Amino acid sequence: MGDTVGKSANGTATNSNDHLIHSEDPLHPANHICTLCAKFYTLGWVTGTGGGTSIRHGEHIYIAPSGVQKELMRPTDMFVMDFNTKEYLRRPDVHKPSACTPLFLAAFTRGAGCCIHTHSQWAVLVTLLVERDFGRDACFEIEEIEQIKGIPKGKGKLGNLGYYDRLKIPIIENTAHEEDLTGSLEKAMEKHPDTFAVLVRRHGIYVWGDNVHKAKTQCESLDYIFQLAVEMKKLGLPWTT
Amino acid sequence: MGDTVGKSANGTATNSNDHLIHSEDPLHPANHICTLCAKFYTLGWVTGTGGGTSIRHGEHIYIAPSGVQKELMRPTDMFVMDFNTKEYLRRPDVHKPSACTPLFLAAFTRGAGCCIHTHSQWAVLVTLLVERDFGRDACFEIEEIEQIKGIPKGKGKLGNLGYYDRLKIPIIENTAHEEDLTGSLEKAMEKHPDTFAVLVRRHGIYVWGDNVHKAKTQCESLDYIFQLAVEMKKLGLPWTT
Amino acid sequence: MGDTVGKSANGTATNSNDHLIHSEDPLHPANHICTLCAKFYTLGWVTGTGGGTSIRHGEHIYIAPSGVQKELMRPTDMFVMDFNTKEYLRRPDVHKPSACTPLFLAAFTRGAGCCIHTHSQWAVLVTLLVERDFGRDACFEIEEIEQIKGIPKGKGKLGNLGYYDRLKIPIIENTAHEEDLTGSLEKAMEKHPDTFAVLVRRHGIYVWGDNVHKAKTQCESLDYIFQLAVEMKKLGLPWTT
Amino acid sequence: MGDTVGKSANGTATNSNDHLIHSEDPLHPANHICTLCAKFYTLGWVTGTGGGTSIRHGEHIYIAPSGVQKELMRPTDMFVMDFNTKEYLRRPDVHKPSACTPLFLAAFTRGAGCCIHTHSQWAVLVTLLVERDFGRDACFEIEEIEQIKGIPKGKGKLGNLGYYDRLKIPIIENTAHEEDLTGSLEKAMEKHPDTFAVLVRRHGIYVWGDNVHKAKTQCESLDYIFQLAVEMKKLGLPWTT
């Protein structure tokens, strides 16, 4: 590695290490995060610079920056962090790091390869409906919907949930500052060790998976289920039998 | 045919026969399934790797694999089965065959040229509304909607349903494993010999047609009708007069 | 004009006159109908081969055929009719002429340059809500919505409706065969000489305008208003003050 | 500047000054307004030629014309006004200036760099719900929704609203002519000096920001919040705690 990493006084890397974000491979994390975020924009998940996506690539964590239009991102917008030292290897001068970073790291620490954060309106509505109808401590629970089979049984367990399994997604309360969610997110992960997602009340959802394919598939499946659940409520149909 | 089909111990073909999936023609099944699935993704029919599509091409059955992102499929992802022997002529190593395969075959056995399986939320909601309002044995029924004219009268019958004909789509109960739907799907096909579609409760729909054009058109028309029917319920409007 | 028009025994032109549909100009009717229909497909107006579009170009009427996937149309799919003789100058062998043709001609006879027919679900729902809430003879009526200003005052009248004008769109009953709508469409046009659109109960809408730009703009404005009106009903908000 | 600005008798510039709208830079206002409006069309904000967008570029104001299909705009369609003299430097012969112009200028006078006007159905519905439930003088108010953090605290104030801040958007009554909104828009701006948006009853919204990025982000965030608020009403969920 011919590049030198210049460190500033506060320990963050300066804007060299551009080789980390240049690749011809569309599946390289620096490129992949851009195409994923553009797709997520059309799904309404990252409207108004909301939401974010992060990919672990060996010991490097690639993270979309804060406050950028997610459908217009380019590889040069990307932050790259060393997973072991938690120091930035690349840090674009014009951007702020994502406040989601400690939440993404919580997922990577538990073995995830990709973590997606959306502001999906269906996720937000589901957190409000659960609070009103089942109380503040309740999880979102639904059963006997085929798409549940898109969610894995749990870390280290083989295969996905079955049609007759009940899907349970924990919900944590929102905080004034996104990084302050980290503690309760980690607690929810510990209390619900099989979950690959945590809803955040009045905010959205964090979904992670072993790799990009799994995280995206699980995020899509959950969003499908949340939208269905909201429509079911409008029609007076119960979530569980 | 110069290619040799290598058979593995369990009778499945190895990954040769690539000539079956290479064509410059965008309407060749290996290409066509990819463009169809990409379109179906934007319609919300195959979210989270759900759903599937299969085309019969002479004695060859082309089938989208299980568990792939349907909007990103490539011809090389395709399974090809011999319709007579039910053996795979081509089987991509990296994928699992679709659990929908026996259901697609049930349609092809009855003369279909294409079969589409979606997880459309409108289809799922309609199965729930029918169960609640008309009972578990009821079909979805609607009448006097112009789009009904997009559905053929029945196999071997000339022309499509008329505006004053009642559209009836049978509904079967979901099972833990998709392949276990085959028996009840075939029973529904026998009990309702004129239908080109069967709804699966809490799951989605199977739609087939004489060819790709007809299967897609019928699937679109039905999905339009299901969405309309759900909106009608929200507004307190009855499905039949 | 070097082409010869071969006439068949029943008076229809054979498939020559291809020069009528070949043009480099994207705004030539044969090209324009294709791009318009592809856009209308994404708006949900022509799902399942439903709906249609026709443009008058001097004495030539260009008409999208029946039963084709509207988002995939090509100039070679187009029918061309002589406005004066009502004979086809070009008639693709593989397609059937649109059953909407006499309805399009009714609009062209009254001076329209373009006529659009959609199966929009919002239009269908509005016809059902008007029937239930205001009776079978009622028009759709709404007032004090800014988008009403997208609709012209009437043929031969200068300018568009104002914000305080009440928008009135007549509704005719659907018939078993689309061409049988012609009589009641013409009656509605005579009874409501200022209208540029007629709703068809449980079916959709016909919208026309002096040219493509106006017909499309009016069709979009009306569809916006119908969707808003349906949402207003769901929320218990009245259409008129 | 080699071009000469020919002035017509009534003080408007003739159609020279084309250099003002020719640039290779996709972020040049003449290009940027076109790509923005095409995106806004897909979001349902500028249906039927409704809505508009304007960018301040130094002392030049770029404005999308009235009555054009917003998804098809080209740089040559653009009006350019001198901010100081309020005279048109470029005025396309075939178009009418936007009736929104004085409203855009009201925003630019208060320091905005970009102003977006949409006819979003969610905005319109919110104005109707506020009137019915909270009275004609009420603002739209919502709290404890994460996306509120996408809206700045106010002109000259550092940073954005927090999660526990209440978002308040003033609503003005619609008028017969768009330009007549200017007075009440300016009054609302004075009464609510921190707002970056004003809703117009039964019409839509004006959103502005320091630059294009901020105006677009704020407009998206607000539209997300309005859609969520409408869905909350349908589900019986309150906007404030």
Tab-separated table of C-alpha atoms in Angstrom, chain C residues 26 36 39 43 143-147 149-150 162-164 212-213 216-218 220-221 223-228 231-232 234-239 241, chain D residues 41 44 46-50 67-69 71-72 74 117 119-122 124-125 128-129 132 174-178 201-204 230-231 233-234:
chain	number	residue	atom	x	y	z
C	26	PRO	CA	-40.030	11.989	-31.619
C	36	LEU	CA	-47.024	8.594	-24.172
C	39	LYS	CA	-45.532	6.942	-19.535
C	43	LEU	CA	-49.043	6.019	-14.054
C	143	GLU	CA	-64.557	22.951	-6.167
C	144	GLU	CA	-61.803	25.037	-4.616
C	145	ILE	CA	-58.894	22.817	-5.558
C	146	GLU	CA	-56.026	24.665	-7.290
C	147	GLN	CA	-55.506	21.912	-9.888
C	149	LYS	CA	-57.143	25.532	-13.067
C	150	GLY	CA	-55.536	22.861	-15.297
C	162	GLY	CA	-60.740	29.427	-12.148
C	163	TYR	CA	-60.186	28.324	-8.589
C	164	TYR	CA	-63.736	29.291	-7.624
C	212	VAL	CA	-51.348	16.260	-27.308
C	213	HIS	CA	-49.980	18.699	-24.739
C	216	LYS	CA	-52.162	14.947	-21.534
C	217	THR	CA	-52.145	17.925	-19.155
C	218	GLN	CA	-55.906	17.733	-18.682
C	220	GLU	CA	-53.061	14.352	-15.526
C	221	SER	CA	-54.907	17.183	-13.774
C	223	ASP	CA	-56.409	12.061	-12.398
C	224	TYR	CA	-54.728	14.130	-9.666
C	225	ILE	CA	-58.147	15.527	-8.705
C	226	PHE	CA	-59.780	12.068	-8.701
C	227	GLN	CA	-57.046	10.609	-6.471
C	228	LEU	CA	-57.374	13.587	-4.135
C	231	GLU	CA	-58.434	10.315	-0.334
C	232	MET	CA	-60.804	13.078	0.821
C	234	LYS	CA	-61.454	8.218	3.158
C	235	LEU	CA	-60.762	11.124	5.506
C	236	GLY	CA	-64.386	12.300	5.631
C	237	LEU	CA	-63.696	15.565	3.783
C	238	PRO	CA	-66.458	16.910	1.475
C	239	TRP	CA	-65.863	17.605	-2.241
C	241	THR	CA	-68.398	23.521	0.269
D	41	TYR	CA	-42.813	14.869	-11.643
D	44	GLY	CA	-46.320	13.668	-8.030
D	46	VAL	CA	-45.788	18.939	-10.545
D	47	THR	CA	-48.502	16.902	-12.275
D	48	GLY	CA	-50.378	18.557	-15.124
D	49	THR	CA	-47.853	21.427	-15.506
D	50	GLY	CA	-48.550	22.422	-11.880
D	67	GLY	CA	-47.878	25.778	-18.393
D	68	VAL	CA	-45.102	23.457	-19.534
D	69	GLN	CA	-44.855	19.718	-18.898
D	71	GLU	CA	-40.812	16.428	-16.773
D	72	LEU	CA	-39.932	17.467	-20.342
D	74	ARG	CA	-35.182	22.003	-21.458
D	117	HIS	CA	-43.587	25.085	-5.313
D	119	HIS	CA	-49.102	20.710	-5.688
D	120	SER	CA	-48.405	17.623	-3.550
D	121	GLN	CA	-51.664	15.892	-2.656
D	122	TRP	CA	-50.339	15.246	0.853
D	124	VAL	CA	-53.332	19.728	0.093
D	125	LEU	CA	-54.895	17.065	2.342
D	128	LEU	CA	-57.915	20.434	4.729
D	129	LEU	CA	-57.405	18.313	7.854
D	132	ARG	CA	-61.449	20.858	9.901
D	174	ASN	CA	-55.733	30.261	-1.598
D	175	THR	CA	-56.675	33.065	-3.989
D	176	ALA	CA	-58.158	33.088	-7.475
D	177	HIS	CA	-54.866	34.226	-8.978
D	178	GLU	CA	-51.524	32.808	-7.860
D	201	ARG	CA	-54.922	25.751	1.469
D	202	ARG	CA	-56.370	23.479	-1.230
D	203	HIS	CA	-53.343	24.254	-3.386
D	204	GLY	CA	-49.926	23.031	-2.249
D	230	VAL	CA	-52.398	11.812	6.446
D	231	GLU	CA	-51.821	8.089	7.058
D	233	LYS	CA	-55.257	10.439	10.507
D	234	LYS	CA	-56.609	7.421	8.600
